[in-house]
Amino acid sequence: MPPNRNGIFSAQSFFSNELQSREYFFIILIVVLAFLAGYLYRKNNGNGKPVKGKGTAENSPHSTMNPQSAEELQIPHTGIHILFFENLRIISGTGEDIAAKLTPKLKQLFILLTISSIDFKTRFKGITTEKLNTTLWPDHPRENVKNNRNVSINHLRSLLDEIGGIEIVYNKNLWYVSFDDSVRFDLMDYFKLKESFMKSDDPRKDMKNLLNLIGKGKLLDDCNFDWLDNYKIKIHEDIVSFLLKAVQMVNNKMDDDELLSAAQVILKYDTLNEFAMQLKIRQLLKLGKTKAARDYFITYTNEYKDILGQNYKQSFEKIKNNGLFDN
């Protein structure tokens, strides 16, 4: 009797389907195991963050040009921040630093427009077209300056439009920068803190906020333009003058660490300030750091001689016994 061909084909189909099912099962199993292995690897190697090493952006010679996040700069992600103390930073609400996208000329344009928009009492002013031209394009032919200025302003406007909140305005023959309420500007904050300090109910707290704000670094340390030097000097002198007065006012409400911080911030802006030097030494001694006090005195006297060409006259022992806040 001939074999049942339908039976043979049914058996072949059954075994073929069975093999296919097993293949699919093993493929799925391999994929799942690979996923689990990758997950466990990432978990054990820093939550999936790449290990810093050769070839990463952080070790690249151009890494300083990459935008920094607000988290790296210890700035809240909410709102927009313009930072002039230490280095120029323009931080968007998402934490991107668009200052890294600015050419040197656009940086100068933004800084000039910004500082021309405020005075020491935080009232808006502005800058004329002629002053803008002669400051940023002093040696250019007059016919080229207008084109250079317009191209630069349009480019800067387009970059600022990416983050919003900051507008370049031309009104009544004056250029200036306008900020909305989402923008925080640290130099403006300094002026406001300074103004409120004299009538504050908690001057110690305001002093802490002030030192945190201006203690990060001197004004626009990474921006070296000849026309900017006088403005920097003016601001630095204002900071030193105000801090000296403020410390005299609230020293009896500050602890030793706070007074030491105040001295160090003053010295950041005026390395040879004698009052701040003596205050720093006194506070180090009160904190039991005698060696650090002596080492700093040596450093100060060496720098004093290098800059002024003469020896510092007071001895360390005399400074130890100096009553800084005695009436």
mmCIF file of C-alpha atoms in Angstrom:
data_model
loop_
_atom_site.group_PDB
_atom_site.id
_atom_site.type_symbol
_atom_site.label_atom_id
_atom_site.label_comp_id
_atom_site.label_asym_id
_atom_site.label_seq_id
_atom_site.Cartn_x
_atom_site.Cartn_y
_atom_site.Cartn_z
ATOM 1 C CA MET A 1 0.000 0.000 0.000
ATOM 2 C CA PRO A 2 1.584 3.344 -1.015
ATOM 3 C CA PRO A 3 2.537 5.633 1.772
ATOM 4 C CA ASN A 4 0.133 8.357 2.722
ATOM 5 C CA ARG A 5 1.810 11.406 1.100
ATOM 6 C CA ASN A 6 -0.469 13.766 2.959
ATOM 7 C CA GLY A 7 0.720 12.225 6.237
ATOM 8 C CA ILE A 8 4.353 12.645 5.228
ATOM 9 C CA PHE A 9 3.832 16.288 4.306
ATOM 10 C CA SER A 10 1.941 16.892 7.565
ATOM 11 C CA ALA A 11 4.817 15.466 9.625
ATOM 12 C CA GLN A 12 7.385 17.501 7.703
ATOM 13 C CA SER A 13 5.308 20.644 8.196
ATOM 14 C CA PHE A 14 4.988 19.924 11.918
ATOM 15 C CA PHE A 15 8.752 19.440 12.434
ATOM 16 C CA SER A 16 9.516 22.481 10.250
ATOM 17 C CA ASN A 17 7.170 24.657 12.315
ATOM 18 C CA GLU A 18 8.594 23.265 15.543
ATOM 19 C CA LEU A 19 12.161 24.090 14.466
ATOM 20 C CA GLN A 20 11.118 27.575 13.398
ATOM 21 C CA SER A 21 9.451 28.199 16.763
ATOM 22 C CA ARG A 22 12.599 27.113 18.611
ATOM 23 C CA GLU A 23 14.734 29.397 16.432
ATOM 24 C CA TYR A 24 12.490 32.360 17.194
ATOM 25 C CA PHE A 25 12.575 31.514 20.900
ATOM 26 C CA PHE A 26 16.392 31.372 20.983
ATOM 27 C CA ILE A 27 16.672 34.629 19.003
ATOM 28 C CA ILE A 28 14.347 36.420 21.440
ATOM 29 C CA LEU A 29 16.230 34.897 24.399
ATOM 30 C CA ILE A 30 19.583 36.111 23.009
ATOM 31 C CA VAL A 31 18.197 39.643 22.496
ATOM 32 C CA VAL A 32 16.788 39.751 26.044
ATOM 33 C CA LEU A 33 20.060 38.487 27.549
ATOM 34 C CA ALA A 34 22.053 41.035 25.522
ATOM 35 C CA PHE A 35 19.793 43.828 26.752
ATOM 36 C CA LEU A 36 20.161 42.707 30.379
ATOM 37 C CA ALA A 37 23.927 42.441 30.034
ATOM 38 C CA GLY A 38 24.130 45.955 28.578
ATOM 39 C CA TYR A 39 21.918 47.337 31.345
ATOM 40 C CA LEU A 40 24.002 45.737 34.093
ATOM 41 C CA TYR A 41 27.232 46.965 32.482
ATOM 42 C CA ARG A 42 25.990 50.539 32.311
ATOM 43 C CA LYS A 43 24.711 50.377 35.862
ATOM 44 C CA ASN A 44 28.075 49.222 37.174
ATOM 45 C CA ASN A 45 29.990 51.836 35.160
ATOM 46 C CA GLY A 46 28.409 55.109 36.257
ATOM 47 C CA ASN A 47 24.745 54.939 35.160
ATOM 48 C CA GLY A 48 25.593 54.880 31.514
ATOM 49 C CA LYS A 49 27.870 57.937 31.580
ATOM 50 C CA PRO A 50 30.909 57.658 29.357
ATOM 51 C CA VAL A 51 34.200 57.218 31.108
ATOM 52 C CA LYS A 52 36.412 60.269 30.683
ATOM 53 C CA GLY A 53 39.543 59.468 28.772
ATOM 54 C CA LYS A 54 41.477 60.237 25.651
ATOM 55 C CA GLY A 55 39.339 61.404 22.790
ATOM 56 C CA THR A 56 36.480 62.742 24.930
ATOM 57 C CA ALA A 57 35.386 66.352 24.651
ATOM 58 C CA GLU A 58 36.621 67.072 28.151
ATOM 59 C CA ASN A 59 40.184 66.162 27.229
ATOM 60 C CA SER A 60 40.060 67.849 23.837
ATOM 61 C CA PRO A 61 42.237 70.927 23.461
ATOM 62 C CA HIS A 62 39.118 72.770 22.295
ATOM 63 C CA SER A 63 36.893 71.657 25.176
ATOM 64 C CA THR A 64 36.755 75.153 26.683
ATOM 65 C CA MET A 65 34.812 76.266 23.621
ATOM 66 C CA ASN A 66 32.026 73.761 24.243
ATOM 67 C CA PRO A 67 28.886 75.184 25.870
ATOM 68 C CA GLN A 68 28.755 74.498 29.604
ATOM 69 C CA SER A 69 25.583 73.487 31.347
ATOM 70 C CA ALA A 70 24.001 75.498 34.133
ATOM 71 C CA GLU A 71 24.533 72.481 36.406
ATOM 72 C CA GLU A 72 28.304 72.635 35.861
ATOM 73 C CA LEU A 73 28.231 76.323 36.715
ATOM 74 C CA GLN A 74 25.973 75.669 39.737
ATOM 75 C CA ILE A 75 23.203 77.801 38.272
ATOM 76 C CA PRO A 76 19.506 76.861 38.471
ATOM 77 C CA HIS A 77 18.090 75.690 35.147
ATOM 78 C CA THR A 78 15.111 78.024 35.446
ATOM 79 C CA GLY A 79 15.364 81.416 33.790
ATOM 80 C CA ILE A 80 18.181 83.051 31.859
ATOM 81 C CA HIS A 81 21.468 84.098 33.471
ATOM 82 C CA ILE A 82 23.990 86.674 32.278
ATOM 83 C CA LEU A 83 27.216 86.249 34.226
ATOM 84 C CA PHE A 84 30.028 88.802 34.168
ATOM 85 C CA PHE A 85 31.863 87.837 37.361
ATOM 86 C CA GLU A 86 34.724 85.447 36.540
ATOM 87 C CA ASN A 87 34.062 84.666 32.853
ATOM 88 C CA LEU A 88 31.386 85.764 30.411
ATOM 89 C CA ARG A 89 28.448 83.356 30.428
ATOM 90 C CA ILE A 90 25.014 83.687 28.847
ATOM 91 C CA ILE A 91 23.006 80.735 30.132
ATOM 92 C CA SER A 92 19.710 79.788 28.519
ATOM 93 C CA GLY A 93 16.747 78.308 30.376
ATOM 94 C CA THR A 94 17.905 74.855 29.242
ATOM 95 C CA GLY A 95 21.383 75.351 30.683
ATOM 96 C CA GLU A 96 23.286 76.023 27.452
ATOM 97 C CA ASP A 97 25.996 78.690 27.462
ATOM 98 C CA ILE A 98 25.583 80.594 24.201
ATOM 99 C CA ALA A 99 28.580 82.825 24.991
ATOM 100 C CA ALA A 100 30.621 79.910 23.634
ATOM 101 C CA LYS A 101 29.031 80.581 20.234
ATOM 102 C CA LEU A 102 30.090 84.228 20.129
ATOM 103 C CA THR A 103 33.070 85.417 18.120
ATOM 104 C CA PRO A 104 35.429 87.852 19.904
ATOM 105 C CA LYS A 105 33.764 90.771 18.085
ATOM 106 C CA LEU A 106 30.261 89.634 19.075
ATOM 107 C CA LYS A 107 31.415 89.233 22.678
ATOM 108 C CA GLN A 108 32.686 92.806 22.624
ATOM 109 C CA LEU A 109 29.424 94.026 21.114
ATOM 110 C CA PHE A 110 27.304 92.236 23.712
ATOM 111 C CA ILE A 111 29.446 93.426 26.634
ATOM 112 C CA LEU A 112 29.578 97.023 25.395
ATOM 113 C CA LEU A 113 25.816 97.203 24.834
ATOM 114 C CA THR A 114 25.144 95.597 28.215
ATOM 115 C CA ILE A 115 27.419 97.762 30.358
ATOM 116 C CA SER A 116 26.229 100.839 28.471
ATOM 117 C CA SER A 117 22.665 99.943 29.434
ATOM 118 C CA ILE A 118 23.199 100.311 33.188
ATOM 119 C CA ASP A 119 24.939 102.747 35.462
ATOM 120 C CA PHE A 120 25.910 102.311 39.094
ATOM 121 C CA LYS A 121 22.318 102.916 40.180
ATOM 122 C CA THR A 122 20.942 100.336 37.719
ATOM 123 C CA ARG A 123 19.155 102.977 35.649
ATOM 124 C CA PHE A 124 19.184 102.365 31.917
ATOM 125 C CA LYS A 125 21.318 104.582 29.733
ATOM 126 C CA GLY A 126 22.562 103.481 26.299
ATOM 127 C CA ILE A 127 25.310 104.181 23.769
ATOM 128 C CA THR A 128 25.282 106.293 20.623
ATOM 129 C CA THR A 129 26.013 104.845 17.204
ATOM 130 C CA GLU A 130 29.123 107.005 16.936
ATOM 131 C CA LYS A 131 30.501 105.768 20.266
ATOM 132 C CA LEU A 132 29.718 102.172 19.301
ATOM 133 C CA ASN A 133 31.544 102.626 15.998
ATOM 134 C CA THR A 134 34.664 104.269 17.407
ATOM 135 C CA THR A 135 34.941 101.738 20.238
ATOM 136 C CA LEU A 136 34.580 98.516 18.248
ATOM 137 C CA TRP A 137 35.751 99.551 14.760
ATOM 138 C CA PRO A 138 38.191 102.417 15.436
ATOM 139 C CA ASP A 139 40.431 101.921 12.414
ATOM 140 C CA HIS A 140 37.843 100.961 9.815
ATOM 141 C CA PRO A 141 36.865 103.266 6.918
ATOM 142 C CA ARG A 142 33.596 105.035 7.662
ATOM 143 C CA GLU A 143 31.813 103.434 4.706
ATOM 144 C CA ASN A 144 32.633 99.932 6.011
ATOM 145 C CA VAL A 145 31.718 100.533 9.649
ATOM 146 C CA LYS A 146 27.957 100.734 9.065
ATOM 147 C CA ASN A 147 27.916 97.406 7.251
ATOM 148 C CA ASN A 148 30.121 95.723 9.886
ATOM 149 C CA ARG A 149 27.948 97.094 12.680
ATOM 150 C CA ASN A 150 24.668 96.013 11.091
ATOM 151 C CA VAL A 151 25.955 92.520 10.272
ATOM 152 C CA SER A 152 27.268 92.072 13.819
ATOM 153 C CA ILE A 153 24.088 93.346 15.472
ATOM 154 C CA ASN A 154 21.878 91.117 13.306
ATOM 155 C CA HIS A 155 24.034 88.086 14.061
ATOM 156 C CA LEU A 156 24.000 88.810 17.795
ATOM 157 C CA ARG A 157 20.231 89.348 17.714
ATOM 158 C CA SER A 158 19.681 85.974 16.050
ATOM 159 C CA LEU A 159 21.763 84.206 18.722
ATOM 160 C CA LEU A 160 19.958 86.007 21.558
ATOM 161 C CA ASP A 161 16.613 85.115 19.968
ATOM 162 C CA GLU A 162 17.491 81.454 20.558
ATOM 163 C CA ILE A 163 17.138 81.937 24.313
ATOM 164 C CA GLY A 164 14.686 84.859 24.456
ATOM 165 C CA GLY A 165 14.392 87.406 27.236
ATOM 166 C CA ILE A 166 17.217 89.636 25.922
ATOM 167 C CA GLU A 167 16.571 92.242 23.246
ATOM 168 C CA ILE A 168 18.854 94.723 21.460
ATOM 169 C CA VAL A 169 16.985 98.005 21.142
ATOM 170 C CA TYR A 170 17.663 101.196 19.175
ATOM 171 C CA ASN A 171 15.579 104.094 20.480
ATOM 172 C CA LYS A 172 16.089 107.875 20.495
ATOM 173 C CA ASN A 173 19.549 107.574 18.944
ATOM 174 C CA LEU A 174 20.737 105.164 21.630
ATOM 175 C CA TRP A 175 21.553 101.446 21.546
ATOM 176 C CA TYR A 176 20.903 99.373 24.646
ATOM 177 C CA VAL A 177 20.004 95.893 25.858
ATOM 178 C CA SER A 178 16.607 95.235 27.419
ATOM 179 C CA PHE A 179 15.938 92.277 29.754
ATOM 180 C CA ASP A 180 12.590 90.780 30.681
ATOM 181 C CA ASP A 181 11.770 89.365 34.128
ATOM 182 C CA SER A 182 13.138 85.902 33.273
ATOM 183 C CA VAL A 183 16.711 87.271 33.072
ATOM 184 C CA ARG A 184 19.141 87.438 36.010
ATOM 185 C CA PHE A 185 22.272 89.532 35.533
ATOM 186 C CA ASP A 186 24.936 89.149 38.240
ATOM 187 C CA LEU A 187 26.402 92.631 37.810
ATOM 188 C CA MET A 188 22.923 94.115 38.216
ATOM 189 C CA ASP A 189 22.460 91.890 41.281
ATOM 190 C CA TYR A 190 25.654 93.350 42.760
ATOM 191 C CA PHE A 191 24.332 96.902 42.394
ATOM 192 C CA LYS A 192 20.992 95.914 43.931
ATOM 193 C CA LEU A 193 22.610 94.097 46.873
ATOM 194 C CA LYS A 194 24.902 97.031 47.454
ATOM 195 C CA GLU A 195 21.971 99.442 47.456
ATOM 196 C CA SER A 196 19.824 97.317 49.792
ATOM 197 C CA PHE A 197 22.684 96.499 52.180
ATOM 198 C CA MET A 198 22.665 99.893 53.876
ATOM 199 C CA LYS A 199 19.010 99.551 54.892
ATOM 200 C CA SER A 200 18.905 95.781 55.385
ATOM 201 C CA ASP A 201 17.316 94.109 58.395
ATOM 202 C CA ASP A 202 19.785 91.232 58.026
ATOM 203 C CA PRO A 203 23.123 92.673 56.818
ATOM 204 C CA ARG A 204 24.988 89.476 57.718
ATOM 205 C CA LYS A 205 22.843 87.480 55.281
ATOM 206 C CA ASP A 206 23.246 90.156 52.616
ATOM 207 C CA MET A 207 27.017 90.097 53.141
ATOM 208 C CA LYS A 208 27.048 86.332 52.559
ATOM 209 C CA ASN A 209 25.037 86.734 49.362
ATOM 210 C CA LEU A 210 27.327 89.520 48.224
ATOM 211 C CA LEU A 211 30.515 87.523 48.865
ATOM 212 C CA ASN A 212 29.074 84.485 47.073
ATOM 213 C CA LEU A 213 28.190 86.648 44.086
ATOM 214 C CA ILE A 214 31.445 88.565 43.610
ATOM 215 C CA GLY A 215 33.760 85.962 45.126
ATOM 216 C CA LYS A 216 33.588 83.755 42.000
ATOM 217 C CA GLY A 217 36.127 85.894 40.197
ATOM 218 C CA LYS A 218 36.937 89.337 38.906
ATOM 219 C CA LEU A 219 34.826 90.975 36.250
ATOM 220 C CA LEU A 220 35.059 89.326 32.795
ATOM 221 C CA ASP A 221 38.410 87.682 33.478
ATOM 222 C CA ASP A 222 38.371 85.922 30.101
ATOM 223 C CA CYS A 223 37.688 89.110 28.116
ATOM 224 C CA ASN A 224 40.768 91.245 27.536
ATOM 225 C CA PHE A 225 39.870 94.249 25.405
ATOM 226 C CA ASP A 226 41.663 97.594 25.710
ATOM 227 C CA TRP A 227 38.449 99.605 25.802
ATOM 228 C CA LEU A 228 37.119 97.429 28.651
ATOM 229 C CA ASP A 229 40.049 97.939 31.052
ATOM 230 C CA ASN A 230 38.861 101.241 32.521
ATOM 231 C CA TYR A 231 35.383 99.856 33.168
ATOM 232 C CA LYS A 232 36.838 96.821 34.954
ATOM 233 C CA ILE A 233 39.026 99.060 37.125
ATOM 234 C CA LYS A 234 36.025 101.232 37.961
ATOM 235 C CA ILE A 235 33.913 98.236 39.041
ATOM 236 C CA HIS A 236 36.764 96.600 40.987
ATOM 237 C CA GLU A 237 37.483 99.813 42.869
ATOM 238 C CA ASP A 238 33.793 100.185 43.676
ATOM 239 C CA ILE A 239 33.670 96.609 45.031
ATOM 240 C CA VAL A 240 36.732 97.081 47.250
ATOM 241 C CA SER A 241 35.522 100.425 48.557
ATOM 242 C CA PHE A 242 32.086 99.048 49.370
ATOM 243 C CA LEU A 243 33.356 95.845 51.004
ATOM 244 C CA LEU A 244 35.766 97.739 53.248
ATOM 245 C CA LYS A 245 32.909 99.913 54.437
ATOM 246 C CA ALA A 246 30.523 96.954 54.818
ATOM 247 C CA VAL A 247 32.986 94.869 56.841
ATOM 248 C CA GLN A 248 33.540 97.775 59.213
ATOM 249 C CA MET A 249 29.775 98.047 59.647
ATOM 250 C CA VAL A 250 28.905 94.392 60.343
ATOM 251 C CA ASN A 251 32.143 92.802 61.612
ATOM 252 C CA ASN A 252 30.656 92.289 65.077
ATOM 253 C CA LYS A 253 27.850 90.213 63.537
ATOM 254 C CA MET A 254 30.139 88.005 61.416
ATOM 255 C CA ASP A 255 31.964 84.874 62.586
ATOM 256 C CA ASP A 256 35.666 84.223 61.996
ATOM 257 C CA ASP A 257 35.158 82.216 58.795
ATOM 258 C CA GLU A 258 32.903 84.912 57.319
ATOM 259 C CA LEU A 259 35.429 87.650 58.084
ATOM 260 C CA LEU A 260 38.175 85.543 56.521
ATOM 261 C CA SER A 261 36.045 85.111 53.383
ATOM 262 C CA ALA A 262 35.472 88.867 53.230
ATOM 263 C CA ALA A 263 39.220 89.517 53.453
ATOM 264 C CA GLN A 264 39.952 86.992 50.709
ATOM 265 C CA VAL A 265 37.362 88.514 48.359
ATOM 266 C CA ILE A 266 38.782 92.009 48.873
ATOM 267 C CA LEU A 267 42.273 90.666 48.146
ATOM 268 C CA LYS A 268 40.981 89.021 44.972
ATOM 269 C CA TYR A 269 40.219 92.508 43.643
ATOM 270 C CA ASP A 270 43.086 94.368 45.340
ATOM 271 C CA THR A 271 45.996 92.044 46.126
ATOM 272 C CA LEU A 272 47.917 94.672 48.124
ATOM 273 C CA ASN A 273 45.019 95.992 50.186
ATOM 274 C CA GLU A 274 46.582 96.460 53.612
ATOM 275 C CA PHE A 275 43.420 96.269 55.678
ATOM 276 C CA ALA A 276 42.334 93.025 53.994
ATOM 277 C CA MET A 277 45.820 91.561 54.414
ATOM 278 C CA GLN A 278 45.817 92.298 58.134
ATOM 279 C CA LEU A 279 42.253 91.037 58.504
ATOM 280 C CA LYS A 280 43.156 87.768 56.763
ATOM 281 C CA ILE A 281 46.174 87.229 59.011
ATOM 282 C CA ARG A 282 44.148 88.038 62.120
ATOM 283 C CA GLN A 283 41.380 85.616 61.164
ATOM 284 C CA LEU A 284 43.835 82.822 60.295
ATOM 285 C CA LEU A 285 45.447 83.245 63.715
ATOM 286 C CA LYS A 286 42.062 83.193 65.449
ATOM 287 C CA LEU A 287 41.262 79.969 63.598
ATOM 288 C CA GLY A 288 44.531 78.421 64.840
ATOM 289 C CA LYS A 289 46.238 78.518 61.419
ATOM 290 C CA THR A 290 49.489 80.169 62.473
ATOM 291 C CA LYS A 291 51.640 78.635 59.732
ATOM 292 C CA ALA A 292 49.162 79.638 57.034
ATOM 293 C CA ALA A 293 49.148 83.185 58.441
ATOM 294 C CA ARG A 294 52.961 83.422 58.385
ATOM 295 C CA ASP A 295 53.174 81.916 54.890
ATOM 296 C CA TYR A 296 50.619 84.374 53.587
ATOM 297 C CA PHE A 297 52.485 87.316 55.192
ATOM 298 C CA ILE A 298 55.664 86.257 53.359
ATOM 299 C CA THR A 299 53.762 85.980 50.075
ATOM 300 C CA TYR A 300 52.187 89.407 50.608
ATOM 301 C CA THR A 301 55.481 91.154 51.457
ATOM 302 C CA ASN A 302 57.222 89.589 48.449
ATOM 303 C CA GLU A 303 54.449 90.758 46.124
ATOM 304 C CA TYR A 304 54.463 94.182 47.795
ATOM 305 C CA LYS A 305 58.178 94.560 47.040
ATOM 306 C CA ASP A 306 57.826 93.262 43.472
ATOM 307 C CA ILE A 307 55.057 95.727 42.640
ATOM 308 C CA LEU A 308 56.024 98.811 44.667
ATOM 309 C CA GLY A 309 59.789 98.348 44.710
ATOM 310 C CA GLN A 310 60.131 98.697 48.481
ATOM 311 C CA ASN A 311 59.881 96.563 51.586
ATOM 312 C CA TYR A 312 56.685 96.360 53.595
ATOM 313 C CA LYS A 313 57.367 98.222 56.830
ATOM 314 C CA GLN A 314 55.267 96.408 59.439
ATOM 315 C CA SER A 315 56.377 93.137 60.997
ATOM 316 C CA PHE A 316 54.275 90.030 61.390
ATOM 317 C CA GLU A 317 54.349 90.430 65.190
ATOM 318 C CA LYS A 318 53.014 93.970 64.989
ATOM 319 C CA ILE A 319 50.153 92.893 62.726
ATOM 320 C CA LYS A 320 49.258 90.121 65.189
ATOM 321 C CA ASN A 321 48.568 92.713 67.861
ATOM 322 C CA ASN A 322 46.844 95.237 65.634
ATOM 323 C CA GLY A 323 43.285 96.031 66.728
ATOM 324 C CA LEU A 324 41.660 96.427 63.321
ATOM 325 C CA PHE A 325 38.213 97.366 64.534
ATOM 326 C CA ASP A 326 39.244 99.402 67.563
ATOM 327 C CA ASN A 327 37.740 102.864 67.704
#
